[in-house]
Amino acid sequence: MIRNLRAPLAVTAAVLALAACSSGGTTAGTVTSGSASAPQGDGTLTLGTVLPQTGSLAYLGPPMFGGVDLARKEINEAGGVLGKPVAKFDTDSGDTTTNIASQSVDKLLTQKVDAIVGAASSSVSESIIDKITRAKVVQFSPANTSDKFTTIKDDGLYFRTAPPDKLQGRVLGDLVVADGNDTIGILAMQDSYGSGLADQVTKTAEEGGGKVVERVDYDPKAADFSADVAKIKAANPKGIVLIGFEETSKVVQELVKQGLTSDRHKWYMVDGNMSNTNFVKAPKGTLDGVKGTLPGAEAPGAFQERLLQVNPEITEYTYAAESYDAVTLLALAAEAAKSDAGPAIAGKLVEVSKGGTKCTGFKECVDLVRAGTDIDYDGVSGPVDFNDVGDPSVATIGVYQYGANNKFNAAKAIEYRRGNIDG
């Protein structure tokens, strides 16, 4: 069954800074110029993907590959980039338990890619970013949300269409407290994604009057989660926040086994485990009333239909729009730079994302670029509008709720725009 994902019913505006203050090094979006070793490009925009075909986020692979493939198809149908079709090589990112991503990057670099789309996992991206940026190749993730990437040293070659975790963490923390949970338990996978998001949820919830009475950062590859859940049970919180990937289905089983069911304690999930496929084997009603958050804007029905023309077997749409926009922005930046070289593309990504004539879709936007017009690409995932460190400065966080069938639909969306607080 195809879910109707990301259809916000209400929008609340808020102001928030997306760029954390930093010192030293070169951070995302700030391109180092004048390098004698900077590649010149060969006239063909060649993309590589490092996206999950296996591992704990494999369920996100089809929508992300679908978004990439749809964008490339539409770009090439519009005449390609720099007069040539966009080339592409796909590889697997695996997860943090393997070395697959590093091997994939090695393969892509031998294939002379100009930009790499991926990874989905923040921890996986952390493990490969140095190798990619040292090669003067752009890394563009549709799904990395770790706050670390805002200030990571990358020679200005790292970008993302997904907003940082501090946004999702703030929305989720506010949601938990607003639902009347003055005591909160957190079960978070122990990595940069899980621990970072748990930190922000804790900060926001406690600023709002809640109290995190127990937090467990667990090994996602553990064979058994009974001891972790027992710690939460001993604290008896009203609300339980689950931050993880596909192993959450096992955590849910243990919660139910120990009597911490969603009708007795309010459960909350995040983008890493919000899925309509991971819980299909759970008894009906297991997730009834469970809420969660997903970064990103609406993925319209028309976009979903176009995706299904590329891959009719897609049933998940999470990060499909962000993947589509990543490829489209890379193509537009290459046109604006009149070069397929990684540093040249990176130097134009901020420019094509904001401040000029608004346009949507590659064909409309590239015609303006070729006419010498400064453009502002508005994507399927939202306005994007990169700030100086490669983060989207306009972001939407969707709030979703599961029904008795263990599937979820949108409840509302909360939009954030960069304000005057940059500390």
Coordinates of C-alpha atoms in Angstrom, one line a residue:
M1 CA 0.0 0.0 0.0
I2 CA 1.4 3.4 -1.0
R3 CA 1.3 5.8 1.8
N4 CA 0.3 9.4 1.3
L5 CA 3.4 10.9 2.9
R6 CA 4.1 14.5 3.8
A7 CA 0.8 16.2 3.3
P8 CA 0.8 19.0 6.0
L9 CA -2.6 20.1 7.3
A10 CA -1.4 23.1 9.2
V11 CA 1.7 25.3 9.1
T12 CA 3.2 27.2 12.0
A13 CA 5.9 29.7 11.4
A14 CA 8.9 30.1 13.8
V15 CA 12.3 31.7 13.6
L16 CA 15.5 29.9 14.2
A17 CA 19.1 30.2 13.3
L18 CA 20.4 27.3 11.3
A19 CA 24.1 28.3 11.2
A20 CA 26.1 27.5 14.4
C21 CA 29.0 29.8 15.2
S22 CA 32.4 28.3 14.5
S23 CA 36.0 29.2 14.2
G24 CA 39.0 27.7 12.5
G25 CA 39.0 25.5 9.4
T26 CA 36.8 25.7 6.3
T27 CA 33.2 24.7 6.8
A28 CA 30.5 23.5 4.5
G29 CA 29.5 25.9 1.8
T30 CA 32.6 28.1 2.0
V31 CA 34.6 27.1 -0.9
T32 CA 38.4 27.3 -0.9
S33 CA 39.5 29.1 -4.1
G34 CA 42.7 29.5 -5.9
S35 CA 43.9 25.9 -5.4
A36 CA 46.4 24.9 -8.1
S37 CA 45.2 21.3 -7.8
A38 CA 41.6 22.0 -8.4
P39 CA 40.2 19.7 -11.1
Q40 CA 39.1 21.3 -14.4
G41 CA 36.3 18.9 -15.3
D42 CA 35.9 16.9 -18.6
G43 CA 32.7 18.5 -19.8
T44 CA 30.4 15.7 -18.6
L45 CA 28.6 16.0 -15.2
T46 CA 29.2 12.6 -13.7
L47 CA 27.3 11.8 -10.5
G48 CA 27.9 8.9 -8.0
T49 CA 25.4 7.7 -5.4
V50 CA 26.3 6.2 -2.0
L51 CA 22.9 5.2 -0.8
P52 CA 21.5 2.3 1.2
Q53 CA 20.9 -0.8 -0.7
T54 CA 21.7 -2.9 2.4
G55 CA 21.9 -2.3 6.1
S56 CA 19.7 -0.6 8.7
L57 CA 18.4 2.1 6.4
A58 CA 17.9 -0.1 3.3
Y59 CA 14.2 0.7 3.3
L60 CA 15.1 4.3 2.4
G61 CA 17.1 3.2 -0.7
P62 CA 14.2 2.9 -3.2
P63 CA 12.8 6.4 -2.6
M64 CA 16.3 8.0 -2.6
F65 CA 17.5 6.2 -5.7
G66 CA 14.1 7.0 -7.2
G67 CA 14.5 10.7 -6.6
V68 CA 18.0 10.7 -8.1
D69 CA 16.9 8.7 -11.2
L70 CA 13.8 10.9 -11.8
A71 CA 15.9 14.1 -11.6
R72 CA 18.5 12.7 -14.0
K73 CA 15.8 11.5 -16.4
E74 CA 14.2 15.0 -16.5
I75 CA 17.5 16.8 -16.8
N76 CA 18.6 14.6 -19.7
E77 CA 15.2 15.0 -21.4
A78 CA 15.8 18.7 -21.1
G79 CA 19.1 18.5 -23.0
G80 CA 21.4 17.5 -20.2
V81 CA 24.1 19.7 -18.6
L82 CA 26.7 21.6 -20.6
G83 CA 25.2 20.0 -23.7
K84 CA 25.8 16.4 -22.6
P85 CA 23.7 13.8 -20.8
V86 CA 24.4 13.5 -17.0
A87 CA 26.2 10.2 -16.3
K88 CA 25.6 8.3 -13.1
F89 CA 27.1 5.4 -11.1
D90 CA 25.2 3.8 -8.2
T91 CA 26.8 2.2 -5.2
D92 CA 25.8 0.9 -1.8
S93 CA 26.4 2.8 1.5
G94 CA 25.7 -0.2 3.8
D95 CA 25.7 1.0 7.4
T96 CA 28.2 1.7 10.2
T97 CA 28.8 -2.0 10.8
T98 CA 30.5 -2.5 7.4
N99 CA 33.2 -0.8 5.3
I100 CA 30.9 -0.8 2.3
A101 CA 30.6 3.0 2.0
S102 CA 34.4 3.5 1.9
Q103 CA 34.8 0.9 -0.8
S104 CA 32.0 2.5 -2.7
V105 CA 33.6 5.9 -2.6
D106 CA 36.9 4.4 -3.8
K107 CA 35.1 2.9 -6.8
L108 CA 33.3 6.1 -7.6
L109 CA 36.5 8.2 -7.4
T110 CA 38.2 5.9 -9.9
Q111 CA 35.2 6.5 -12.2
K112 CA 36.0 10.3 -12.0
V113 CA 32.7 11.4 -10.5
D114 CA 32.2 15.2 -10.0
A115 CA 29.7 14.9 -7.1
I116 CA 28.5 12.1 -4.8
V117 CA 24.9 12.0 -3.6
G118 CA 24.8 10.4 -0.1
A119 CA 25.0 8.9 2.4
A120 CA 21.7 8.6 4.1
S121 CA 23.2 7.9 7.5
S122 CA 25.0 10.8 9.2
S123 CA 27.6 8.4 10.7
V124 CA 28.3 6.8 7.4
S125 CA 28.8 10.3 5.8
E126 CA 31.2 11.2 8.6
S127 CA 33.2 8.1 7.8
I128 CA 33.6 9.1 4.1
I129 CA 33.6 12.9 4.0
D130 CA 37.3 13.3 4.2
K131 CA 38.0 10.9 1.4
I132 CA 35.5 12.6 -0.8
T133 CA 36.4 16.2 -0.2
R134 CA 40.2 15.6 -0.4
A135 CA 39.5 14.4 -3.9
K136 CA 37.8 17.8 -4.7
V137 CA 34.5 16.1 -5.2
V138 CA 31.2 17.5 -3.9
Q139 CA 29.3 15.5 -1.3
F140 CA 25.6 16.2 -1.2
S141 CA 23.4 14.3 1.2
P142 CA 19.7 14.3 0.9
A143 CA 19.2 12.8 4.4
N144 CA 22.1 13.7 6.8
T145 CA 20.7 15.6 9.8
S146 CA 23.6 15.5 12.3
D147 CA 24.4 18.9 13.7
K148 CA 28.1 18.1 13.2
F149 CA 27.9 18.8 9.5
T150 CA 27.2 22.5 10.1
T151 CA 30.7 23.1 11.2
I152 CA 32.6 20.1 9.8
K153 CA 35.8 20.8 7.9
D154 CA 35.1 20.0 4.3
D155 CA 36.7 22.7 2.1
G156 CA 33.2 24.0 1.2
L157 CA 32.3 20.8 -0.7
Y158 CA 29.6 19.4 1.6
F159 CA 25.9 20.3 1.2
R160 CA 22.6 18.8 2.3
T161 CA 18.9 19.2 1.6
A162 CA 17.8 17.8 5.0
P163 CA 17.8 20.2 7.9
P164 CA 20.0 19.7 11.0
D165 CA 18.8 17.6 13.9
K166 CA 18.5 20.6 16.2
L167 CA 15.3 21.5 14.2
Q168 CA 13.7 18.1 14.5
G169 CA 14.9 17.8 18.1
R170 CA 13.2 21.1 19.0
V171 CA 9.9 20.1 17.3
L172 CA 9.9 16.7 18.9
G173 CA 10.8 18.1 22.3
D174 CA 8.1 20.7 22.2
L175 CA 5.6 18.0 21.0
V176 CA 6.4 15.6 23.8
V177 CA 5.9 18.3 26.5
A178 CA 2.8 19.8 24.8
D179 CA 1.2 16.4 25.0
G180 CA 1.4 16.5 28.8
N181 CA 4.5 14.4 29.4
D182 CA 6.3 15.9 32.4
T183 CA 8.4 12.8 32.7
I184 CA 10.2 11.4 29.7
G185 CA 12.3 8.4 28.8
I186 CA 14.6 8.3 25.8
L187 CA 15.9 5.2 24.0
A188 CA 18.5 6.4 21.4
M189 CA 20.9 4.5 19.2
Q190 CA 24.5 5.3 20.1
D191 CA 26.0 7.2 17.2
S192 CA 26.2 10.8 16.0
Y193 CA 22.6 10.8 14.8
G194 CA 21.0 9.1 17.8
S195 CA 23.0 10.8 20.5
G196 CA 22.9 14.2 18.9
L197 CA 19.1 14.1 18.4
A198 CA 18.6 12.8 21.9
D199 CA 20.6 15.8 23.3
Q200 CA 18.4 18.3 21.5
V201 CA 15.2 16.6 22.5
T202 CA 16.4 16.6 26.1
K203 CA 17.4 20.3 26.0
T204 CA 14.1 21.4 24.5
A205 CA 11.8 19.2 26.6
E206 CA 13.5 20.3 29.9
E207 CA 13.4 24.0 28.8
G208 CA 9.6 23.4 28.3
G209 CA 9.1 22.0 31.8
G210 CA 9.5 18.3 31.2
K211 CA 12.1 16.1 32.9
V212 CA 14.1 13.3 31.2
V213 CA 14.0 10.7 34.0
E214 CA 16.0 8.1 32.1
R215 CA 18.0 8.1 28.9
V216 CA 19.6 5.0 27.4
D217 CA 22.0 5.2 24.5
Y218 CA 22.1 1.6 23.2
D219 CA 24.1 -0.4 20.7
P220 CA 21.8 -0.7 17.6
K221 CA 23.4 -4.1 16.7
A222 CA 22.7 -5.6 20.2
A223 CA 21.1 -9.0 20.1
D224 CA 18.7 -8.1 22.9
F225 CA 17.3 -4.8 24.2
S226 CA 15.7 -6.2 27.4
A227 CA 18.1 -4.5 29.8
D228 CA 17.8 -1.2 28.0
V229 CA 14.0 -1.2 28.1
A230 CA 14.1 -2.4 31.8
K231 CA 15.9 0.9 32.7
I232 CA 13.2 2.9 31.1
K233 CA 10.5 0.8 32.8
A234 CA 12.2 1.4 36.2
A235 CA 11.9 5.2 35.7
N236 CA 8.2 4.8 34.6
P237 CA 8.1 7.9 32.3
K238 CA 4.8 9.2 30.8
G239 CA 6.4 9.7 27.4
I240 CA 9.0 7.5 25.6
V241 CA 11.1 8.8 22.7
L242 CA 12.5 6.2 20.4
I243 CA 15.5 7.4 18.3
G244 CA 16.9 4.7 16.0
F245 CA 16.8 2.9 12.7
E246 CA 15.2 -0.4 11.7
E247 CA 16.2 -2.0 15.1
T248 CA 13.4 0.0 16.6
S249 CA 11.0 -2.8 15.6
K250 CA 12.9 -5.0 18.1
V251 CA 12.8 -2.3 20.7
V252 CA 9.1 -1.9 20.2
Q253 CA 8.6 -5.7 20.7
E254 CA 10.5 -5.4 24.0
L255 CA 8.5 -2.4 25.2
V256 CA 5.3 -4.4 24.6
K257 CA 6.8 -7.4 26.3
Q258 CA 7.6 -5.4 29.4
G259 CA 4.2 -3.7 29.5
L260 CA 5.3 -0.3 28.3
T261 CA 2.7 -0.3 25.5
S262 CA 1.7 2.8 23.6
D263 CA -1.8 3.0 25.3
R264 CA -0.1 3.3 28.7
H265 CA 2.9 5.5 27.7
K266 CA 3.0 7.9 24.8
W267 CA 5.6 6.9 22.2
Y268 CA 7.4 9.2 19.9
M269 CA 9.6 8.4 16.9
V270 CA 11.9 10.2 14.4
D271 CA 12.8 10.1 10.7
G272 CA 15.2 7.1 11.2
N273 CA 12.4 4.8 12.3
M274 CA 9.2 6.4 11.0
S275 CA 8.1 3.8 8.5
N276 CA 5.0 2.0 7.2
T277 CA 7.0 -1.1 6.4
N278 CA 9.2 -1.7 9.5
F279 CA 6.2 -2.5 11.7
V280 CA 3.9 -4.4 9.3
K281 CA 4.4 -7.6 11.3
A282 CA 3.4 -6.0 14.6
P283 CA 0.0 -6.8 16.0
K284 CA -2.7 -4.4 14.9
G285 CA -2.9 -1.4 17.2
T286 CA 0.6 -1.7 18.5
L287 CA 1.5 1.8 17.2
D288 CA -2.0 3.3 17.4
G289 CA -1.6 7.0 18.5
V290 CA 2.2 7.0 18.3
K291 CA 3.5 10.3 17.0
G292 CA 6.8 11.2 15.2
T293 CA 8.7 13.7 13.2
L294 CA 10.1 13.8 9.7
P295 CA 12.3 16.6 8.3
G296 CA 11.2 17.9 4.9
A297 CA 8.3 19.4 3.1
E298 CA 5.4 17.9 1.4
A299 CA 6.1 15.3 -1.3
P300 CA 3.1 16.1 -3.6
G301 CA 1.0 13.4 -5.2
A302 CA 2.1 14.5 -8.7
F303 CA 5.7 14.0 -7.7
Q304 CA 4.9 10.6 -6.2
E305 CA 3.3 9.6 -9.5
R306 CA 6.4 10.6 -11.5
L307 CA 8.6 8.6 -9.1
L308 CA 6.4 5.5 -9.7
Q309 CA 7.1 5.9 -13.4
V310 CA 10.8 5.5 -12.6
N311 CA 10.2 2.7 -10.1
P312 CA 6.7 1.3 -9.7
E313 CA 7.7 -0.7 -6.7
I314 CA 8.3 2.3 -4.4
T315 CA 6.2 2.2 -1.3
E316 CA 8.2 4.7 0.9
Y317 CA 8.7 8.3 -0.1
T318 CA 10.9 9.6 2.7
Y319 CA 13.8 11.7 1.4
A320 CA 12.8 11.1 -2.2
A321 CA 12.1 14.8 -2.7
E322 CA 15.4 15.8 -1.0
S323 CA 17.3 13.4 -3.3
Y324 CA 15.6 14.8 -6.4
D325 CA 16.4 18.4 -5.4
A326 CA 20.0 17.4 -4.6
V327 CA 20.6 16.2 -8.2
T328 CA 18.7 19.2 -9.7
L329 CA 20.7 21.7 -7.7
L330 CA 24.0 20.0 -8.7
A331 CA 23.0 20.2 -12.4
L332 CA 22.0 23.9 -12.1
A333 CA 25.2 24.8 -10.3
A334 CA 27.2 23.1 -13.0
E335 CA 25.4 25.1 -15.6
A336 CA 25.9 28.3 -13.7
A337 CA 29.6 27.6 -13.3
K338 CA 29.9 26.4 -16.9
S339 CA 32.0 23.6 -15.5
D340 CA 31.4 20.1 -14.1
A341 CA 34.4 20.3 -11.7
G342 CA 33.5 19.7 -8.1
P343 CA 34.8 23.0 -6.6
A344 CA 33.2 25.0 -9.4
I345 CA 29.9 23.3 -8.8
A346 CA 30.2 23.9 -5.0
G347 CA 30.9 27.6 -5.7
K348 CA 27.6 28.1 -7.3
L349 CA 25.2 25.9 -5.2
V350 CA 24.4 28.7 -2.7
E351 CA 23.9 31.1 -5.6
V352 CA 21.4 29.0 -7.5
S353 CA 19.4 28.2 -4.4
K354 CA 18.4 31.7 -3.4
G355 CA 18.3 35.4 -4.0
G356 CA 17.3 35.5 -7.7
T357 CA 14.4 34.8 -10.0
K358 CA 12.3 32.0 -8.5
C359 CA 11.9 28.9 -10.6
T360 CA 10.9 25.3 -10.2
G361 CA 12.1 22.3 -12.2
F362 CA 15.3 21.9 -14.1
K363 CA 14.0 23.0 -17.5
E364 CA 12.5 26.3 -16.3
C365 CA 15.6 27.1 -14.2
V366 CA 18.3 26.1 -16.7
D367 CA 16.7 28.3 -19.4
L368 CA 17.1 31.3 -17.0
V369 CA 20.6 30.3 -16.1
R370 CA 21.6 30.1 -19.8
A371 CA 20.1 33.5 -20.4
G372 CA 22.4 34.9 -17.7
T373 CA 19.6 35.3 -15.0
D374 CA 20.4 34.7 -11.4
I375 CA 18.0 32.1 -10.1
D376 CA 16.4 31.0 -6.9
Y377 CA 15.5 27.3 -7.2
D378 CA 12.5 26.2 -5.2
G379 CA 12.4 22.4 -5.0
V380 CA 10.0 19.7 -4.3
S381 CA 11.3 19.4 -0.7
G382 CA 11.0 23.1 -0.1
P383 CA 12.7 26.4 -0.9
V384 CA 16.1 25.0 0.1
D385 CA 17.9 28.4 0.3
F386 CA 21.4 27.3 1.4
N387 CA 23.1 29.4 4.0
D388 CA 26.9 30.0 3.9
V389 CA 27.7 26.6 5.5
G390 CA 25.7 24.5 3.1
D391 CA 22.6 23.9 5.4
P392 CA 19.1 24.7 4.1
S393 CA 18.0 28.0 5.8
V394 CA 14.3 27.2 5.4
A395 CA 13.2 23.9 6.7
T396 CA 9.9 22.1 7.4
I397 CA 9.5 19.4 10.0
G398 CA 6.4 17.2 9.6
V399 CA 4.5 15.8 12.6
Y400 CA 2.9 12.4 11.9
Q401 CA 0.6 10.0 13.8
Y402 CA 0.1 6.3 13.4
G403 CA -3.3 4.7 13.3
A404 CA -4.5 1.3 14.4
N405 CA -3.2 -0.2 11.2
N406 CA 0.4 0.7 12.2
K407 CA 0.6 3.2 9.4
F408 CA 1.0 6.9 9.7
N409 CA -0.4 10.1 8.1
A410 CA 0.5 13.7 8.4
A411 CA -0.9 15.8 11.4
K412 CA 0.8 19.1 10.8
A413 CA 4.0 20.7 9.6
I414 CA 6.2 23.3 11.3
E415 CA 8.3 25.6 9.2
Y416 CA 11.5 27.3 10.3
R417 CA 13.3 30.2 8.7
R418 CA 16.7 31.5 9.5
G419 CA 16.5 34.5 11.8
N420 CA 19.0 36.9 13.3
I421 CA 20.4 34.5 15.9
D422 CA 23.6 33.0 14.5
G423 CA 25.4 32.0 17.7

